[in-house]
Amino acid sequence: MPAPLAPLTLEIVVLLLGIVLLGFESFSKGGDRGWMARWSVAILSVVFAWSFFTTGDTGVDPSHAFYCADPLALFFKRIALLTTIIVMVISLEFRPVLEKFIPGIQPGSGTGEFFALPVFTCAGLMFMASAVDFLLIFVALELVTISFYVLVAYMRRQNASLEAGVKYLILGALSTGFLVYGITWIFGLTGETNLARITQVLPSLLAEGGRLHGSESALLFALMLLLIALGFKVAAAPLQFWVPDVYQGAPTPVTAFLSVGSKAAGFIVLARVLQTVVFLPSIAPKVLSVLGLLAVLTLLYGNLAALPQDNLKRMLAYSSIGHAGYLLVAFASIDPAAGNLYRTQTAIGFYLFGYLLMTLLSFLVMTVVSRHSRGDDIVHFNGLSKRSPFLAFGMLIAMLSLAGIPFTAGFYGKLLVFSTAIARQNFLLVSVGIITVAAGFYFYLKVVSAMYWKEPTEDQPVTASGLTKFTVAALCTAIFYFGIFPQSLLSMLPSDKAAPVAVSPAPHK
Amino acid sequence: MDPHLPWFVLLNPLLTAALIHLALRRAPAAATGLSVLSAVLGLITAIGIWFSGTPSAPIEISWIQLASLRIPIGLLVDPLSKVMLLVVTGVGALVHIYSTVYMAKDESKGRFFGNLSLFMFSMLGIVLANNFAMMFIFWELVGVSSYLLIGHWFTRDSAAAAANKAFLTNRIGDFGFMLGILLLWSASGTVVFPELAAKIGSLNLSAGFLTAAVLLVFCGAVGKSAQLPLHVWLPDAMEGPTPVSALIHAATMVAAGVYMLARISFLITLSPAAQSVIAWIGILTAVFAALLATQQDDIKRILAYSTLSQLGYMVSAIGLAAPGAAMFHLFTHAFFKALLFLGAGAIIHALHHEQNIWKMGGLAKSMRLTFLTFALGYLALIGCPGLSGFFSKDLILLAAWQQSKPVFALGLFTALLTAFYMTRLFVVVFLGQPRSAAAEHGHDGPVAMTAPLTLLALLSVVAGWPFIGHTLMGHDLAEGLHKIHAGGGAETVMSLATAAFFVGGAIALALYSKAKRDPLRIAPLQNKFYIDEIYAAFISATQDLLASVSNWIDRWILDGMLVRGLSGATWGTGFLLRFLQFGNLQAYAFLFGLGVVVLIYLMALR
């Protein structure tokens, strides 16, 4: 059946692109590699457009598939593609800085992998979006993580980048260990690695007379190991210690990629894993309460620790922890009686899409400005409105949306997340959420005040390439468009009205 | 009806405003032309809408769709909004044309016309909105655009302050409005007017809840329509250019409150308690403002207080369960009050921005056409039999007569006061001899100024004639008017109102036809003025007291304890959290492990 495999062609094209790029880097002479990024942007854009013509349902028996392409998976594939495209645009702006810290025979040589590896990461993220078997989850996750190890440490002559690379490698390996250990426990308990099969066998195993009856602790322990590994990927407290140092040390485009792509993929895997257990009455309350605890800690840590920061890149690192907290609120507010995760899936899908727009917009503007100002502290943004009104406006929109001002995509995402919590009457989560939103206003608007109300320290104008300007304008428009007309995005996400597809187990009341 | 027509009416001024602000600010001639063209097109379309039937299907596009909340962007075209469309686009188009002369020499003409178009967009949004949420958004947009227009000459401190005052006072009312909307939504689960109307009867809401909800929504009208105690912004708003005063502060924005109340009259009738509060606030505003109007010297301020007073009538009519009468008076008032403001503008323009009536006089000879049209507007306002104001005011008084004699007595007294202060204004400005050098050089404006005056004068005469007014009002509203008329007491009320007109006019004529010869003769009247100043001082003293109390609360409790305390505590926590981040890899791995142990304990072992 060729039609059901159509979505897989997306990944195949992306992988081929990566291999071709890598081949060019290996077998051609050195020189400027900017064309690689531009070609990637063009081809990935075509793949992104193509994704709207692929069929959404699997047609394959879910119990035997490694791979599913339900609407949610397609949606997250688009997030991965869009992220990679914008990261490539950021990379183009970042090239001068990169070349300074790469030893090479001639300027620009040795930067090819920097444009090829993100394409592989993108393929990994797309596989993660579709993975419904622990084996594929693990392989895809490692494809992503190993590319990131290289990318984080890419600026070999800069100590900060190397240090970040080492920290990420060691702590990442630690979390991978937990993941594999968790998977083996699950396999040991159920004899399965396929999520749909696990969902099918678990109720009978836990029921009276089943092999696991009375020993839920073993299953909980396995789940906890998985939760820790995924919590590490999405930077949930208390597993977030690596984030500020790694984000600050890594090359800026890689930081942007980490904070959006890696997080989005982590959350969709978390959603798929939770779907297997969250409807089991003996398991759900504990899992949800731990998720709630993670959400509270993450919200508080991310938003409060961001307050005193005066380096923008580091502040955005903390802010990305904070946003993971809001997403966890949606997970902690899953309704076990609902029989599906549509509410949560819709909330995190919309939230992550908005988060993609505003975070990548701020990283893009930051890259341009810090190249001109030679630094990414908030003081380097002083008076940006006079040096480049356009970029300052872009940054303003990004900050307003991150803070959650109405009529931006960021606001509507928060609204959806909080409405899941209110529906479950999780008022503790809502109130912590609202307090941290208020804290968020402070540090996001600090950037705005620097740009608009402080005198510039230098006065030469900040210039950007045409592609960058176009991207900034497109992102600003999208932030407002989806903030005002959220329906166009929500219709792509699963809702109660849509027929359930792929792995959705029967509800257990 | 073609559903594109209302969309065009709504969106064409927005497009115009956007074009002007984005591209034409430095091309004033093009901006003026475009803005006037858009206003005239709006009027033509509104007339087209009036002649076509009501749309069969609701005109809406889905906007927000959450589980329990549906907010469409929808347009409601019914007799009520059709009449209001005519008023807004009609007066709007005339004011646009008039402004081309009045603002001819203004340096930032482009900005002015851009903002005027923005205002038209916001106001038409209120008129056409089919749900509370959308109406609230446009409600705020009207606040913003009127802020921009009042503060057009923002380099003058008084104009900037007036713009602030108008905006802030409105916000107070809007807060109540928002709470009211939320209450209604929480009870009925919908914000769409037709759905709310269909649902509200079957909900069995308690009387207290309904009264609270209606009164909170009414707060919004109190702010926009400048009723007691939020009336303070309107007289100050006269700092804006006079065409703005005519458009915003006579015909449209201030009428929005009354229009909104008429739109939700199905709700108001459910709560008798709220009805009587609304009726009393309206009529008290009418008396209070009329009293103040008798002592003003600034021609625009007299008209502003008069507007307050007339709006009081309309609000009171809503409280008397006569929304038809309120809309009828709104309709006629829009024409004659816009005429009076534009006439005053013509005088101010000719006299080089002189606004004090005691420095005018004898303008009847030098400004012939302005005098004649102003006279018609004046007679319509004070209820001269046969002119539009007479019919509409008479209906409100009749409704009061039938339901509450005290309200009727106050309404009649207001009618007398109205005749008095308007005759004073008219006599002092137009009759006698010029009392200043500027007044000797009065002259009529060019055609773009006199043509709107003439048209409005014609409308001021005929708009109230039953066969014209009732046709324009549409079947449903006219039905309500007939019902009031048939309710009894029509002859008594009409003769009493006519008597009030003659008595008030005669007293003023007797007093001021002498005063014009000898200005010193007004000294006894100044005593009356002092009483009001004491009253004003009393108000300002309470305001000062309230201000200092709230200042104290703000400074020590809100700012000191809540804001500083909270922000200090949050910042401090953040500062401490930063120390967890010491950059040492082993420590991170240790903390990671610690987190793992704690989580596993919580999940699996506890």
PDB file of N, CA and C in Angstrom, chain A residues 355-387:
ATOM      1  N   TYR A 355       5.112  29.108  20.534  1.00  0.00           N
ATOM      2  CA  TYR A 355       6.426  29.212  21.168  1.00  0.00           C
ATOM      3  C   TYR A 355       7.524  29.209  20.113  1.00  0.00           C
ATOM      4  N   LEU A 356       7.348  28.355  19.101  1.00  0.00           N
ATOM      5  CA  LEU A 356       8.302  28.306  17.972  1.00  0.00           C
ATOM      6  C   LEU A 356       8.423  29.684  17.338  1.00  0.00           C
ATOM      7  N   LEU A 357       7.257  30.291  17.015  1.00  0.00           N
ATOM      8  CA  LEU A 357       7.279  31.574  16.312  1.00  0.00           C
ATOM      9  C   LEU A 357       8.019  32.619  17.132  1.00  0.00           C
ATOM     10  N   MET A 358       7.636  32.750  18.422  1.00  0.00           N
ATOM     11  CA  MET A 358       8.173  33.870  19.177  1.00  0.00           C
ATOM     12  C   MET A 358       9.603  33.637  19.623  1.00  0.00           C
ATOM     13  N   THR A 359       9.948  32.386  19.965  1.00  0.00           N
ATOM     14  CA  THR A 359      11.318  32.117  20.407  1.00  0.00           C
ATOM     15  C   THR A 359      12.292  32.263  19.247  1.00  0.00           C
ATOM     16  N   LEU A 360      11.959  31.685  18.109  1.00  0.00           N
ATOM     17  CA  LEU A 360      12.876  31.792  16.980  1.00  0.00           C
ATOM     18  C   LEU A 360      12.988  33.231  16.504  1.00  0.00           C
ATOM     19  N   LEU A 361      11.882  33.982  16.599  1.00  0.00           N
ATOM     20  CA  LEU A 361      11.954  35.399  16.239  1.00  0.00           C
ATOM     21  C   LEU A 361      12.942  36.130  17.141  1.00  0.00           C
ATOM     22  N   SER A 362      12.863  35.871  18.451  1.00  0.00           N
ATOM     23  CA  SER A 362      13.778  36.583  19.342  1.00  0.00           C
ATOM     24  C   SER A 362      15.217  36.137  19.111  1.00  0.00           C
ATOM     25  N   PHE A 363      15.438  34.841  18.833  1.00  0.00           N
ATOM     26  CA  PHE A 363      16.809  34.397  18.581  1.00  0.00           C
ATOM     27  C   PHE A 363      17.347  35.000  17.282  1.00  0.00           C
ATOM     28  N   LEU A 364      16.479  35.108  16.292  1.00  0.00           N
ATOM     29  CA  LEU A 364      16.925  35.663  15.010  1.00  0.00           C
ATOM     30  C   LEU A 364      17.370  37.113  15.185  1.00  0.00           C
ATOM     31  N   VAL A 365      16.508  37.902  15.845  1.00  0.00           N
ATOM     32  CA  VAL A 365      16.870  39.310  16.053  1.00  0.00           C
ATOM     33  C   VAL A 365      18.125  39.403  16.916  1.00  0.00           C
ATOM     34  N   MET A 366      18.207  38.533  17.929  1.00  0.00           N
ATOM     35  CA  MET A 366      19.364  38.580  18.828  1.00  0.00           C
ATOM     36  C   MET A 366      20.643  38.288  18.063  1.00  0.00           C
ATOM     37  N   THR A 367      20.600  37.327  17.147  1.00  0.00           N
ATOM     38  CA  THR A 367      21.801  36.989  16.388  1.00  0.00           C
ATOM     39  C   THR A 367      22.283  38.182  15.573  1.00  0.00           C
ATOM     40  N   VAL A 368      21.346  38.855  14.908  1.00  0.00           N
ATOM     41  CA  VAL A 368      21.732  40.006  14.094  1.00  0.00           C
ATOM     42  C   VAL A 368      22.314  41.104  14.972  1.00  0.00           C
ATOM     43  N   VAL A 369      21.629  41.394  16.070  1.00  0.00           N
ATOM     44  CA  VAL A 369      22.065  42.509  16.910  1.00  0.00           C
ATOM     45  C   VAL A 369      23.399  42.193  17.573  1.00  0.00           C
ATOM     46  N   SER A 370      23.561  40.956  18.054  1.00  0.00           N
ATOM     47  CA  SER A 370      24.796  40.678  18.789  1.00  0.00           C
ATOM     48  C   SER A 370      25.979  40.628  17.823  1.00  0.00           C
ATOM     49  N   ARG A 371      25.729  40.353  16.553  1.00  0.00           N
ATOM     50  CA  ARG A 371      26.836  40.410  15.601  1.00  0.00           C
ATOM     51  C   ARG A 371      27.314  41.853  15.444  1.00  0.00           C
ATOM     52  N   HIS A 372      26.370  42.800  15.479  1.00  0.00           N
ATOM     53  CA  HIS A 372      26.757  44.203  15.331  1.00  0.00           C
ATOM     54  C   HIS A 372      27.283  44.782  16.634  1.00  0.00           C
ATOM     55  N   SER A 373      26.717  44.360  17.744  1.00  0.00           N
ATOM     56  CA  SER A 373      27.105  44.961  19.025  1.00  0.00           C
ATOM     57  C   SER A 373      28.180  44.160  19.721  1.00  0.00           C
ATOM     58  N   ARG A 374      28.565  43.034  19.153  1.00  0.00           N
ATOM     59  CA  ARG A 374      29.576  42.145  19.734  1.00  0.00           C
ATOM     60  C   ARG A 374      29.226  41.738  21.170  1.00  0.00           C
ATOM     61  N   GLY A 375      28.038  41.231  21.361  1.00  0.00           N
ATOM     62  CA  GLY A 375      27.660  40.754  22.689  1.00  0.00           C
ATOM     63  C   GLY A 375      26.166  40.541  22.747  1.00  0.00           C
ATOM     64  N   ASP A 376      25.723  39.657  23.648  1.00  0.00           N
ATOM     65  CA  ASP A 376      24.280  39.451  23.731  1.00  0.00           C
ATOM     66  C   ASP A 376      23.750  39.739  25.127  1.00  0.00           C
ATOM     67  N   ASP A 377      24.371  40.714  25.822  1.00  0.00           N
ATOM     68  CA  ASP A 377      23.767  41.195  27.060  1.00  0.00           C
ATOM     69  C   ASP A 377      22.606  42.117  26.710  1.00  0.00           C
ATOM     70  N   ILE A 378      21.730  42.331  27.715  1.00  0.00           N
ATOM     71  CA  ILE A 378      20.583  43.188  27.425  1.00  0.00           C
ATOM     72  C   ILE A 378      21.050  44.611  27.130  1.00  0.00           C
ATOM     73  N   VAL A 379      22.174  45.038  27.717  1.00  0.00           N
ATOM     74  CA  VAL A 379      22.645  46.408  27.434  1.00  0.00           C
ATOM     75  C   VAL A 379      23.001  46.570  25.961  1.00  0.00           C
ATOM     76  N   HIS A 380      23.359  45.493  25.290  1.00  0.00           N
ATOM     77  CA  HIS A 380      23.678  45.630  23.879  1.00  0.00           C
ATOM     78  C   HIS A 380      22.447  45.966  23.049  1.00  0.00           C
ATOM     79  N   PHE A 381      21.265  45.844  23.660  1.00  0.00           N
ATOM     80  CA  PHE A 381      20.033  46.164  22.942  1.00  0.00           C
ATOM     81  C   PHE A 381      19.579  47.591  23.215  1.00  0.00           C
ATOM     82  N   ASN A 382      20.326  48.311  24.051  1.00  0.00           N
ATOM     83  CA  ASN A 382      19.918  49.681  24.384  1.00  0.00           C
ATOM     84  C   ASN A 382      19.731  50.506  23.123  1.00  0.00           C
ATOM     85  N   GLY A 383      18.574  51.161  23.056  1.00  0.00           N
ATOM     86  CA  GLY A 383      18.340  52.073  21.939  1.00  0.00           C
ATOM     87  C   GLY A 383      18.257  51.386  20.588  1.00  0.00           C
ATOM     88  N   LEU A 384      17.906  50.123  20.550  1.00  0.00           N
ATOM     89  CA  LEU A 384      17.816  49.428  19.259  1.00  0.00           C
ATOM     90  C   LEU A 384      16.779  50.078  18.358  1.00  0.00           C
ATOM     91  N   SER A 385      15.749  50.681  18.988  1.00  0.00           N
ATOM     92  CA  SER A 385      14.695  51.289  18.171  1.00  0.00           C
ATOM     93  C   SER A 385      15.252  52.402  17.300  1.00  0.00           C
ATOM     94  N   LYS A 386      16.382  52.998  17.722  1.00  0.00           N
ATOM     95  CA  LYS A 386      16.956  54.058  16.883  1.00  0.00           C
ATOM     96  C   LYS A 386      17.907  53.475  15.850  1.00  0.00           C
ATOM     97  N   ARG A 387      18.542  52.338  16.196  1.00  0.00           N
ATOM     98  CA  ARG A 387      19.525  51.774  15.273  1.00  0.00           C
ATOM     99  C   ARG A 387      18.849  50.936  14.193  1.00  0.00           C
TER     100      ARG A 387
END
